[in-house]
Coordinates of C-alpha atoms in Angstrom, one line a residue:
X105 CA -7.7 -22.8 -24.1
X106 CA -8.2 -21.4 -27.6
X107 CA -8.2 -17.7 -28.3
X108 CA -11.8 -17.8 -29.5
X109 CA -12.9 -19.5 -26.3
X110 CA -11.0 -17.0 -24.2
X111 CA -12.5 -14.1 -26.2
X112 CA -16.0 -15.5 -25.4
X113 CA -15.1 -15.7 -21.7
X114 CA -13.8 -12.2 -21.7
X115 CA -17.0 -11.0 -23.4
X116 CA -19.0 -12.8 -20.7
X117 CA -16.8 -11.2 -18.0
X118 CA -17.4 -7.7 -19.5
X119 CA -21.2 -8.3 -19.5
X120 CA -21.1 -9.3 -15.9
X121 CA -19.0 -6.3 -15.1
X122 CA -21.5 -4.1 -16.9
X123 CA -24.2 -5.5 -14.7
X124 CA -22.4 -4.0 -11.7
X125 CA -24.2 -0.8 -12.7
X126 CA -26.9 -2.3 -10.5
X127 CA -24.6 -1.2 -7.7
X128 CA -25.9 2.3 -8.1
X129 CA -29.1 1.0 -6.5
X130 CA -28.0 -2.1 -4.7
X131 CA -24.2 -2.1 -4.1
X132 CA -24.1 -5.7 -2.8
X133 CA -25.3 -7.1 -6.1
X134 CA -22.8 -5.1 -8.0
X135 CA -19.9 -6.3 -5.9
X136 CA -21.1 -10.0 -6.0
X137 CA -21.2 -9.8 -9.8
X138 CA -17.8 -8.2 -10.0
X139 CA -16.4 -11.0 -7.9
X140 CA -18.1 -13.6 -10.1
X141 CA -16.6 -11.9 -13.2
X142 CA -13.1 -12.3 -11.8
X143 CA -13.7 -15.9 -10.7
X144 CA -15.0 -16.9 -14.1
X145 CA -12.1 -15.3 -15.9
X146 CA -9.5 -17.1 -13.7
X147 CA -11.1 -20.5 -13.7
X148 CA -12.2 -20.4 -17.4
X149 CA -8.6 -19.6 -18.4
X150 CA -7.4 -22.8 -16.7
X151 CA -5.0 -21.1 -14.4
X152 CA -3.0 -19.3 -17.1
X153 CA -4.0 -16.3 -19.3
X154 CA -2.9 -16.4 -22.9
X155 CA -3.8 -13.4 -25.0
X156 CA -2.1 -10.8 -27.2
X157 CA -1.9 -8.4 -24.3
X158 CA -0.6 -10.8 -21.6
X159 CA 2.4 -13.0 -22.3
X160 CA 2.3 -16.8 -21.9
X161 CA 2.7 -17.2 -18.2
X162 CA 2.0 -20.1 -15.9
X163 CA 1.2 -18.4 -12.5
X164 CA -0.4 -19.5 -9.2
X165 CA -3.5 -17.3 -9.7
X166 CA -5.5 -19.1 -7.0
X167 CA -2.8 -18.3 -4.4
X168 CA -2.7 -14.7 -5.6
X169 CA -6.5 -14.4 -5.1
X170 CA -6.5 -16.1 -1.7
X171 CA -3.8 -13.7 -0.4
X172 CA -5.5 -10.7 -1.9
X173 CA -8.8 -11.7 -0.3
X174 CA -7.2 -12.1 3.1
X175 CA -5.5 -8.6 3.0
X176 CA -8.7 -7.0 1.6
X177 CA -10.7 -8.4 4.4
X178 CA -8.1 -7.2 6.9
X179 CA -7.5 -3.7 5.5
X180 CA -10.2 -2.5 3.2
X181 CA -13.7 -1.2 3.8
X182 CA -16.0 -0.7 0.8
X183 CA -18.1 1.9 2.7
X184 CA -15.0 3.9 3.7
X185 CA -15.9 7.0 1.8
X186 CA -19.3 7.3 3.6
X187 CA -17.6 7.3 7.0
X188 CA -14.8 9.8 6.5
X189 CA -15.2 13.5 7.3
X190 CA -11.8 15.1 8.0
X191 CA -13.4 18.5 8.9
X192 CA -15.6 17.1 11.7
X193 CA -14.3 15.7 15.0
X194 CA -16.3 12.6 15.3
X195 CA -14.6 9.9 17.2
X196 CA -16.3 6.8 18.7
X197 CA -14.1 5.0 21.2
X198 CA -13.4 1.4 20.3
X199 CA -13.4 -1.6 22.6
X200 CA -11.0 -1.8 25.5
X201 CA -7.5 -2.4 24.0
X202 CA -6.8 -4.8 26.8
X203 CA -9.4 -7.2 25.5
X204 CA -8.9 -9.7 22.7
X205 CA -11.6 -9.3 20.0
X206 CA -12.0 -11.3 16.8
X207 CA -13.4 -9.3 13.9
X208 CA -12.8 -9.6 10.2
X209 CA -9.3 -8.2 10.6
X210 CA -8.2 -10.7 13.3
X211 CA -9.8 -13.7 11.5
X212 CA -8.0 -12.7 8.2
X213 CA -4.6 -12.6 9.9
X214 CA -5.2 -15.9 11.7
X215 CA -6.0 -17.4 8.3
X216 CA -2.8 -15.9 7.0
X217 CA -0.9 -17.5 9.8
X218 CA -2.4 -20.9 9.0
X219 CA -1.7 -20.5 5.3
X220 CA 1.9 -19.5 6.0
X221 CA 2.3 -22.5 8.2
X222 CA 1.0 -24.9 5.5
X223 CA 3.3 -23.4 2.9
X224 CA 6.3 -23.5 5.2
X225 CA 5.6 -27.2 5.9
X226 CA 5.2 -28.1 2.2
X227 CA 8.3 -26.1 1.2
X228 CA 10.4 -27.3 4.1
X229 CA 13.0 -28.8 1.8
X230 CA 13.7 -25.4 0.1
X231 CA 16.6 -23.7 1.7
X232 CA 16.1 -20.3 3.3
X233 CA 19.1 -18.4 4.7
X234 CA 19.6 -14.9 6.1
X235 CA 23.0 -13.2 6.2
X236 CA 24.4 -12.8 9.7
X237 CA 23.9 -9.0 9.8
X238 CA 20.2 -9.4 8.8
X239 CA 19.6 -11.9 11.6
X240 CA 21.2 -9.6 14.1
X241 CA 19.2 -6.6 12.9
X242 CA 15.9 -8.4 12.8
X243 CA 16.4 -10.2 16.2
X244 CA 17.5 -6.9 17.7
X245 CA 14.4 -5.1 16.6
X246 CA 12.2 -8.0 17.7
X247 CA 13.9 -8.0 21.1
X248 CA 13.3 -4.2 21.6
X249 CA 9.7 -4.6 20.5
X250 CA 9.3 -7.5 23.0
X251 CA 10.8 -5.6 25.9
X252 CA 8.6 -2.6 25.1
X253 CA 5.7 -4.6 26.5
X254 CA 7.0 -4.1 30.0
X255 CA 6.8 -0.3 29.5
X256 CA 3.4 -0.3 27.7
X257 CA 0.3 1.1 29.3
X258 CA -1.6 -1.7 27.5
X259 CA 0.7 -4.8 27.6
X260 CA -2.0 -7.1 26.2
X261 CA -2.3 -4.8 23.1
X262 CA 1.5 -4.8 22.7
X263 CA 1.5 -8.6 22.8
X264 CA -1.2 -8.7 20.2
X265 CA 0.9 -6.5 17.9
X266 CA 3.9 -8.7 18.5
X267 CA 1.9 -11.7 17.6
X268 CA 1.0 -9.9 14.4
X269 CA 4.6 -9.2 13.7
X270 CA 5.5 -12.9 14.1
X271 CA 2.7 -13.7 11.6
X272 CA 4.0 -11.3 9.1
X273 CA 7.5 -12.7 9.5
X274 CA 6.3 -16.2 8.9
X275 CA 4.2 -15.1 6.0
X276 CA 7.2 -13.3 4.4
X277 CA 9.4 -16.4 4.6
X278 CA 6.6 -18.5 3.1
X279 CA 6.1 -15.9 0.4
X280 CA 9.8 -16.0 -0.5
X281 CA 9.8 -19.8 -0.5
X282 CA 6.6 -20.1 -2.6
X283 CA 7.0 -17.4 -5.3
X284 CA 9.7 -16.5 -7.7
X285 CA 10.7 -12.9 -8.2
X286 CA 8.6 -12.7 -11.4
X287 CA 5.6 -14.1 -9.5
X288 CA 6.1 -11.5 -6.8
X289 CA 5.8 -8.8 -9.4
X290 CA 2.7 -10.4 -10.9
X291 CA 1.1 -10.7 -7.5
X292 CA 1.8 -7.0 -6.9
X293 CA 0.1 -6.2 -10.2
X294 CA -3.0 -8.4 -9.6
X295 CA -3.6 -7.6 -6.0
X296 CA -3.2 -3.8 -6.5
X297 CA -5.5 -3.9 -9.6
X298 CA -8.2 -5.6 -7.5
X299 CA -7.8 -3.2 -4.6
X300 CA -8.0 -0.2 -6.9
X301 CA -10.7 -1.6 -9.1
X302 CA -13.0 -2.5 -6.2
X303 CA -12.3 1.0 -4.8
X304 CA -13.5 2.6 -8.0
X305 CA -16.6 0.4 -8.0
X306 CA -17.3 1.2 -4.4
X307 CA -17.2 4.9 -4.9
X308 CA -19.4 4.7 -8.0
X309 CA -21.9 2.5 -6.2
X310 CA -22.0 4.8 -3.1
X311 CA -22.1 7.9 -5.3
X312 CA -19.0 9.4 -3.7
X313 CA -17.0 9.3 -7.0
X314 CA -17.0 13.1 -7.7
X315 CA -13.8 14.0 -9.5
X316 CA -15.2 17.3 -10.8
X317 CA -15.3 18.7 -7.2
X318 CA -12.2 20.7 -6.2
X319 CA -12.0 19.1 -2.8
X320 CA -12.4 15.5 -4.0
X321 CA -9.8 12.9 -3.1
X322 CA -10.0 9.4 -4.7
X323 CA -9.9 7.0 -1.7
X324 CA -11.7 3.8 -2.7
X325 CA -11.7 1.5 0.3
X326 CA -8.9 3.1 2.4
X327 CA -7.4 6.5 3.2
X328 CA -6.3 8.3 0.0
X329 CA -2.6 8.0 1.0
X330 CA -2.8 4.2 1.3
X331 CA -4.8 4.0 -2.0
X332 CA -2.1 6.0 -3.6
X333 CA 0.5 3.4 -2.5
X334 CA -1.7 0.7 -4.1
X335 CA -1.9 2.6 -7.4
X336 CA 1.8 3.3 -7.3
X337 CA 2.5 -0.4 -6.8
X338 CA 0.2 -1.2 -9.7
X339 CA 2.1 1.2 -12.0
X340 CA 5.5 0.0 -11.0
X341 CA 4.6 -3.6 -11.4
X342 CA 3.2 -3.0 -14.9
X343 CA 6.3 -1.1 -15.9
X344 CA 8.6 -3.9 -14.7
X345 CA 6.6 -6.6 -16.4
X346 CA 6.5 -4.6 -19.7
X347 CA 10.2 -4.2 -19.4
X348 CA 10.6 -8.0 -19.3
X349 CA 8.0 -8.5 -22.1
X350 CA 5.7 -10.4 -19.7
X351 CA 2.9 -8.0 -20.8
X352 CA 2.7 -6.1 -24.0
X353 CA 3.1 -2.3 -24.3
X354 CA -0.6 -2.2 -25.2
X355 CA -1.5 -3.7 -21.8
X356 CA 0.9 -1.3 -20.1
X357 CA -0.8 1.6 -21.9
X358 CA -4.3 0.4 -20.7
X359 CA -3.1 0.1 -17.1
X360 CA -1.5 3.6 -17.2
X361 CA -4.6 5.1 -18.7
X362 CA -6.6 3.6 -15.8
X363 CA -4.1 4.2 -13.0
X364 CA -2.4 7.5 -13.6
X365 CA -5.6 9.7 -13.5
X366 CA -6.6 7.9 -10.3
X367 CA -3.2 8.5 -8.9
X368 CA -3.5 12.2 -9.5
X369 CA -7.0 12.2 -8.1
X370 CA -5.8 10.9 -4.7
X371 CA -3.9 14.2 -4.4
X372 CA -1.5 12.3 -2.2
X373 CA 1.8 14.2 -2.4
X374 CA 3.8 11.5 -0.7
X375 CA 2.5 8.7 -3.0
X376 CA 2.9 10.7 -6.2
X377 CA 6.4 12.0 -5.3
X378 CA 7.4 8.5 -4.2
X379 CA 6.2 7.0 -7.5
X380 CA 8.2 9.5 -9.5
X381 CA 11.3 8.7 -7.5
X382 CA 10.8 5.0 -7.8
X383 CA 10.2 5.1 -11.6
X384 CA 13.4 7.1 -12.0
X385 CA 15.3 4.7 -9.8
X386 CA 14.0 1.7 -11.8
X387 CA 14.9 3.3 -15.1
X388 CA 18.4 4.2 -13.8
X389 CA 18.9 0.5 -12.9
X390 CA 17.7 -0.5 -16.3
X391 CA 19.4 2.1 -18.6
X392 CA 22.0 3.7 -16.3
X393 CA 23.2 7.2 -17.4
X394 CA 20.5 7.5 -20.1
X395 CA 17.9 8.1 -17.4
X396 CA 19.9 10.8 -15.8
X397 CA 20.3 12.5 -19.2
X398 CA 16.5 12.3 -19.8
X399 CA 15.8 13.8 -16.4
X400 CA 18.1 16.8 -17.0
X401 CA 16.6 17.4 -20.5
X402 CA 13.1 17.1 -19.0
X403 CA 13.8 19.7 -16.3
X404 CA 15.3 22.1 -18.8
X405 CA 12.3 21.8 -21.1
X406 CA 9.8 22.3 -18.3
X407 CA 11.7 25.3 -17.0
X408 CA 11.7 26.8 -20.5
X409 CA 8.0 26.2 -21.2
X410 CA 6.6 27.1 -17.7
X411 CA 6.5 30.9 -18.3
X412 CA 4.6 30.3 -21.5
X413 CA 2.1 27.9 -19.9
X414 CA 1.5 29.9 -16.8
X415 CA 1.5 33.3 -18.4
X416 CA 4.5 34.5 -16.4
X417 CA 3.2 33.1 -13.1
X418 CA 5.8 30.3 -13.0
X419 CA 6.3 30.2 -9.2
X420 CA 2.6 30.0 -8.5
X421 CA 2.2 27.3 -11.2
X422 CA 5.0 25.1 -9.7
X423 CA 3.8 25.6 -6.2
X424 CA 0.3 24.4 -7.2
X425 CA 1.7 21.4 -9.0
X426 CA 4.0 20.3 -6.1
X427 CA 1.2 20.8 -3.5
X428 CA -1.3 19.0 -5.8
X429 CA -3.6 22.0 -5.7
X430 CA -3.8 21.9 -1.8
X431 CA -2.5 25.4 -1.1
X432 CA -4.9 26.4 1.7
X433 CA -2.9 24.6 4.5
X434 CA 0.4 24.1 2.8
X435 CA 2.3 25.9 5.5
X436 CA 1.5 23.1 7.9
X437 CA 1.7 20.3 5.4
X438 CA -2.1 19.7 5.6
X439 CA -2.1 19.9 9.4
X440 CA 0.9 17.6 9.9
X441 CA 3.4 19.9 11.6
X442 CA 1.1 20.7 14.6
X443 CA 0.7 16.9 15.1
X444 CA 4.4 16.4 14.9
X445 CA 5.1 19.1 17.5
X446 CA 2.6 17.5 19.9
X447 CA 3.9 14.0 19.3
X448 CA 7.6 15.0 19.8
X449 CA 6.6 16.0 23.3
X450 CA 5.2 12.5 23.9
X451 CA 8.4 10.9 22.4
X452 CA 10.6 13.1 24.6
X453 CA 8.8 11.7 27.7
X454 CA 9.9 8.2 26.8
X455 CA 12.8 8.4 24.4
X456 CA 14.4 5.1 25.3
X457 CA 11.5 2.7 25.8
X458 CA 8.7 4.2 23.9
X459 CA 5.0 3.4 24.6
X460 CA 5.0 -0.2 23.5
X461 CA 5.2 -1.8 20.0
X462 CA 1.9 -0.9 18.2
X463 CA 0.5 0.5 21.4
X464 CA 0.8 4.3 21.3
X465 CA -2.4 5.0 19.4
X466 CA -5.0 3.8 22.0
X467 CA -8.6 5.1 21.9
X468 CA -7.9 7.4 24.8
X469 CA -4.8 9.0 23.2
X470 CA -6.6 9.3 19.8
X471 CA -9.4 11.2 21.5
X472 CA -7.1 13.5 23.4
X473 CA -4.8 14.3 20.5
X474 CA -7.8 14.7 18.1
X475 CA -9.5 17.2 20.3
X476 CA -6.3 19.1 20.6
X477 CA -5.8 19.2 16.8
X478 CA -9.5 19.7 15.9
X479 CA -9.8 16.7 13.6
X480 CA -9.5 12.9 13.9
X481 CA -5.9 11.8 14.2
X482 CA -5.1 8.1 14.3
X483 CA -1.4 8.1 13.4
X484 CA 1.6 10.5 13.2
X485 CA 1.4 10.9 9.4
X486 CA 5.1 10.1 9.6
X487 CA 6.1 6.5 9.8
X488 CA 9.4 7.1 11.5
X489 CA 7.8 9.1 14.2
X490 CA 5.3 6.4 14.9
X491 CA 8.1 3.8 15.3
X492 CA 9.9 6.2 17.6
X493 CA 6.8 6.5 19.8
X494 CA 6.4 2.7 19.9
X495 CA 10.0 1.4 20.5
X496 CA 12.1 4.4 21.3
X497 CA 15.4 5.7 19.8
X498 CA 17.2 2.4 19.5
X499 CA 14.2 0.8 17.8
X500 CA 13.8 3.5 15.2
X501 CA 17.6 3.5 14.4
X502 CA 17.5 -0.2 13.7
X503 CA 14.4 0.3 11.6
X504 CA 16.0 3.0 9.5
X505 CA 19.3 1.0 9.1
X506 CA 17.4 -2.1 7.9
X507 CA 15.6 0.0 5.2
X508 CA 18.9 1.6 4.0
X509 CA 20.7 -1.7 3.8
X510 CA 17.7 -3.3 2.1
X511 CA 17.6 -0.7 -0.6
X512 CA 21.3 -1.1 -1.1
X513 CA 21.0 -4.8 -1.3
X514 CA 18.1 -4.7 -3.8
X515 CA 20.2 -2.5 -6.1
X516 CA 23.1 -4.9 -5.9
X517 CA 20.9 -7.9 -6.7
X518 CA 19.3 -6.1 -9.6

């Protein structure tokens, strides 16, 4: 496809995207047009984008879009910002966790299972091997998760979660067989860009995009912490692709101008801090000791300039930066420490077996804990504590060990 034709297609895409302003009055029309814009761009480009901003790549765009659509249907909600109210305790009990219901989430994951099965069959000649220690660790965690069903208050719910774990395992193997490492990074870029872009469009259409308000958090289609992870993935993928010259520095700059302000607007301390650490780790792998030197110089410059910028109130300024401006409840980490104190009591009651894989947060427990805390609580706000509640001490130790070994292995491979 020639550059002129591609330019015409992109102009048409931008016109369609501009028409999404109708979303202010009729959100559905805006979202349909936005989807059409993406489809037109992908198919008009013949499956590969060739511009001055994006390097010459031949990528499985259709597979990327299908996977993104499945996960979006399973995890996202375009009306999320209309339904959230952290200050009010409004909890509506869901269906009985012992029943099997098929909503959009369940259908999406069943489609993922079918897609993974097809890919595994077509790629059956490609070798896939796991080192012995990984097989033992993964089988050990799966065994503990399976045995937890016998101690679960809702064994059917635990079995449903175990089925989902199997689907994710099959999908991960198919993903590795189907995509190269470069394609994995491209998929991370594309899917994250779609999630975040639709989130911005949703908030604008629903008139909940109010960055000028002090209490505003950019959420998009999910909780602001999860949205922060999407934005962080987008930034990391863009930085990595720019480092391999798969995209130009101009494209990287455009992505950063779009993503960084949104990242800060989430006010998610975990996501922002995690992104900084990840960027530094990546740069250290790329440039070694030079990154450490730049970090030291950066800290020294900031320390020297902070009294001037803050008018002598250096400690207050840094406290506000670290807490992302959320100083009112900083002593409890935005209400987290009281939750942890309550949940540690639950964990102490079943330290070995837990409450069943994926089965602790039932509607009844959510209602009890939420009333105790004074706001809706649907998870521990600490992933390791959630795993401890589900599969006990042995399960969480295996979980942590797998993460440590995985990080070490990734560093060695890089």
